[in-house]
mmCIF file of C-alpha atoms in Angstrom:
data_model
loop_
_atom_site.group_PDB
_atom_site.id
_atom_site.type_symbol
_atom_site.label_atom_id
_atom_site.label_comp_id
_atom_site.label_asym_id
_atom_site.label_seq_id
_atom_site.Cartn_x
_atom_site.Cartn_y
_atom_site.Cartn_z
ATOM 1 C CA UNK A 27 -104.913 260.763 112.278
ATOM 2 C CA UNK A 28 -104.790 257.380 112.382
ATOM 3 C CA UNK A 29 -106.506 255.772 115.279
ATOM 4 C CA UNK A 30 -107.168 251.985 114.277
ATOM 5 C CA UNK A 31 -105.400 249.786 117.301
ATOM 6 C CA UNK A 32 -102.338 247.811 115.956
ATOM 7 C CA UNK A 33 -102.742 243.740 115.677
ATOM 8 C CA UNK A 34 -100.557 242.343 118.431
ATOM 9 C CA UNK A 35 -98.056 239.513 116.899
ATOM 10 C CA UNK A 36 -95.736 236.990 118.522
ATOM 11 C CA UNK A 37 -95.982 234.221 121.069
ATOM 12 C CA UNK A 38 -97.192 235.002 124.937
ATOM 13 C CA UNK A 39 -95.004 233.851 128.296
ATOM 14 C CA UNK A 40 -96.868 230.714 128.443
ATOM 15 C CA UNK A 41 -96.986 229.352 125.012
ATOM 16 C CA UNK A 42 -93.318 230.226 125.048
ATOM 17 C CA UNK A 43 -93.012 227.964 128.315
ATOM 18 C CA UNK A 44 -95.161 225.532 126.895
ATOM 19 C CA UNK A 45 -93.105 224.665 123.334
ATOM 20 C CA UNK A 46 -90.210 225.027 125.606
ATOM 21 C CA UNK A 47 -91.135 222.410 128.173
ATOM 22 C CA UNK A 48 -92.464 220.026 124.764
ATOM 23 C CA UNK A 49 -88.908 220.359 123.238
ATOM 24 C CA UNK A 50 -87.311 219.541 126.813
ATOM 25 C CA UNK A 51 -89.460 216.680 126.518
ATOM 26 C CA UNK A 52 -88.422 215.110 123.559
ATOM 27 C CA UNK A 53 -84.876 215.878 124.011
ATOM 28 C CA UNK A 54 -84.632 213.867 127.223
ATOM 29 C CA UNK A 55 -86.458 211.149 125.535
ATOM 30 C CA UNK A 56 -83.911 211.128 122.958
ATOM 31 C CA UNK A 57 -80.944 211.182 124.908
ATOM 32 C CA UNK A 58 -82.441 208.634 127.420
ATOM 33 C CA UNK A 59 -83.734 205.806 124.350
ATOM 34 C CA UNK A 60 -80.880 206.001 121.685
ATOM 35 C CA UNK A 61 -78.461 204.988 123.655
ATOM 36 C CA UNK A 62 -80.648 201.614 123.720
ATOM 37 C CA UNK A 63 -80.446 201.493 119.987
ATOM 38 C CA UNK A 64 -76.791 201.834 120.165
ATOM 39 C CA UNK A 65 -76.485 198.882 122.595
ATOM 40 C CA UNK A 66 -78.450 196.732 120.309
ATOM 41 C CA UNK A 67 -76.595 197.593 117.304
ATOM 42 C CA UNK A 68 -73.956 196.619 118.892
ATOM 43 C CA UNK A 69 -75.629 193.223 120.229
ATOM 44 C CA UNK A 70 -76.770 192.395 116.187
ATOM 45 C CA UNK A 71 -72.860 193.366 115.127
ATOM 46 C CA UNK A 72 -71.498 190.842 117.646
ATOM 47 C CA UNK A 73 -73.954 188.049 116.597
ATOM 48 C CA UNK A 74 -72.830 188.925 112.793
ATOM 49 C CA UNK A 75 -69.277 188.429 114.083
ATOM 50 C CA UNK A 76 -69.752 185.394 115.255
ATOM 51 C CA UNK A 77 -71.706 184.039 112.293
ATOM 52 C CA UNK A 78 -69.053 184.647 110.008
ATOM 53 C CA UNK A 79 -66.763 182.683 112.881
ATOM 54 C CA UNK A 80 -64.986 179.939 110.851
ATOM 55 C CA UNK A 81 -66.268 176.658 111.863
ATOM 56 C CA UNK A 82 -68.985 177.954 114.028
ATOM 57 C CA UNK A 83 -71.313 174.604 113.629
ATOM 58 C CA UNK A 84 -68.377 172.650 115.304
ATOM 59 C CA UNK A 85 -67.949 174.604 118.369
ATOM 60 C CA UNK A 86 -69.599 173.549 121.813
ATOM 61 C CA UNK A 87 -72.774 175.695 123.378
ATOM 62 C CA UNK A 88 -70.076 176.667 126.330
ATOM 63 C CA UNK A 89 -67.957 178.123 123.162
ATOM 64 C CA UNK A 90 -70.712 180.049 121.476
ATOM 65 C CA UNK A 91 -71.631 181.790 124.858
ATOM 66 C CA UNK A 92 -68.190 182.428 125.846
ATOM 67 C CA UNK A 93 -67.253 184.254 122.330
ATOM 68 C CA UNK A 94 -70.577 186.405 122.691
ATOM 69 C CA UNK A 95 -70.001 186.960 126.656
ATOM 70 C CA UNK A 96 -66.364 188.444 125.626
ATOM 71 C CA UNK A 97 -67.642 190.496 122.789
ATOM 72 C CA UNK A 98 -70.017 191.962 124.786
ATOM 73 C CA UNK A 99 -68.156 192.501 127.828
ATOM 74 C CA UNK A 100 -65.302 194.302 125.093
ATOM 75 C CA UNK A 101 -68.367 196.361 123.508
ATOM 76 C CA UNK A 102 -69.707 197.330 127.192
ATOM 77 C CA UNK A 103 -73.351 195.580 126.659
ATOM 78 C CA UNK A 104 -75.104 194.763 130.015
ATOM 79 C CA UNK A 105 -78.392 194.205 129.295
ATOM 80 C CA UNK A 106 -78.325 190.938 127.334
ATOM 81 C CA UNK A 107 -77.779 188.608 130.314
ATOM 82 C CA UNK A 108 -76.720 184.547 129.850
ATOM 83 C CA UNK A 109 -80.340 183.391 130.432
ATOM 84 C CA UNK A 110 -80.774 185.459 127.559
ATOM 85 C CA UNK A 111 -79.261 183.797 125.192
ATOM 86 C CA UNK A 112 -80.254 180.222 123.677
ATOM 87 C CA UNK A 113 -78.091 178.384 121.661
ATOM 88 C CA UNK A 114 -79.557 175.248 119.586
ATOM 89 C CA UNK A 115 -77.227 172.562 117.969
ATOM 90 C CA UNK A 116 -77.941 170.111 116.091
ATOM 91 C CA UNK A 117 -74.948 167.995 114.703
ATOM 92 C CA UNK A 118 -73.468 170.826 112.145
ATOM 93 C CA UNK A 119 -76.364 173.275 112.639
ATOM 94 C CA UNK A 120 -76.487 176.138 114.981
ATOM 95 C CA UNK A 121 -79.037 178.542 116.187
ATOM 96 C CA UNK A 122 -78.427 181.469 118.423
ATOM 97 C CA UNK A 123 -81.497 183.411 119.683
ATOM 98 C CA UNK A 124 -80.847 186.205 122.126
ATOM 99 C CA UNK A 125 -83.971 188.074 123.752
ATOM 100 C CA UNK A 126 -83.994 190.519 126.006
ATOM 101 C CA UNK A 127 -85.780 193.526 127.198
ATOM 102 C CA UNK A 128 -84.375 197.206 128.288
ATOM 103 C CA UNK A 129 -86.222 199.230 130.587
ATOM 104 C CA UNK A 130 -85.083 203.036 131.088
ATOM 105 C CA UNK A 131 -86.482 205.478 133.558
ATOM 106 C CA UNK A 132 -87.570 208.524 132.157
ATOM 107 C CA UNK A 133 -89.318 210.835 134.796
ATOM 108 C CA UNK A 134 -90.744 210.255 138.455
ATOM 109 C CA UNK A 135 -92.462 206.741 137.763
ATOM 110 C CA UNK A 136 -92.313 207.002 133.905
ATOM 111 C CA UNK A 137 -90.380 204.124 132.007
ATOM 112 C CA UNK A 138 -89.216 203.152 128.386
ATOM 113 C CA UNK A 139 -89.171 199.145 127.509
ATOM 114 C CA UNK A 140 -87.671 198.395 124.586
ATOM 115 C CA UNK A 141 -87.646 194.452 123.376
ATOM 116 C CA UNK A 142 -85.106 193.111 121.675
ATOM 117 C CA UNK A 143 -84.822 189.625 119.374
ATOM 118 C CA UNK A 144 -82.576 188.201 117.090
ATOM 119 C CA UNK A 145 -81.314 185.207 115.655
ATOM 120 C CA UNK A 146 -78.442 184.028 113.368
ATOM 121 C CA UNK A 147 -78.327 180.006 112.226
ATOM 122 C CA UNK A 148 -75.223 178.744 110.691
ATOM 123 C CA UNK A 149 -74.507 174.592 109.020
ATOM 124 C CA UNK A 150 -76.925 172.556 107.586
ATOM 125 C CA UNK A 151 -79.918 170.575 109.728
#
């Protein structure tokens, strides 16, 4: 007869609660930040657009921000406001420097901020 107890294997009720409340976790994290990511990428692509804008260097500041305003309105980005945006020029030299910040609720009082700069210069100084 055989009479040595057999070794118990396998996870219990609460670890099995616990990994699943961990993966909950960082699947609500996921879906809640790359949508951020997205937006940006969409934000640099618009900037690239409009540095490979013929004759960018000769257009007005009111021009720059109107032809970013539209392609972001057409791409559906909010969070890059006007105030965010700074456009220097400098007879056939431009600079556009957007910078902005994205905060996302998570849970309860738990946030995400995400910051956000770029920059594309186009002429000569």
């Amino acid at each position: 007869m055989n009479l040595s107890p057999k070794r118990q294997q396998g996870l219990t009720l609460i670890s099995i609660i616990f990994i699943l409340g961990l993966i909950g976790f960082f699947v609500l994290l996921t879906l809640k930040i790359v949508p951020i990511y997205l937006d940006h990428g969409k934000v640099k692509s618009a900037l690239e657009a409009l540095k490979a804008t013929p004759e960018l260097a000769t257009k007005s500041e009111f021009e720059i921000r109107d032809s970013l305003t539209k392609r972001f309105s057409i791409n559906y980005v909010y969070d890059v406001k006007q105030e965010d945006i700074r456009v220097v020029k400098h007879g056939n030299y431009v600079k556009v420097d957007i910078e902005y910040e994205t905060v996302v609720k998570l849970v309860g009082n738990l946030s995400a901020l995400a910051e956000f700069h770029d920059t594309i210069e186009a002429g000569q100084e």
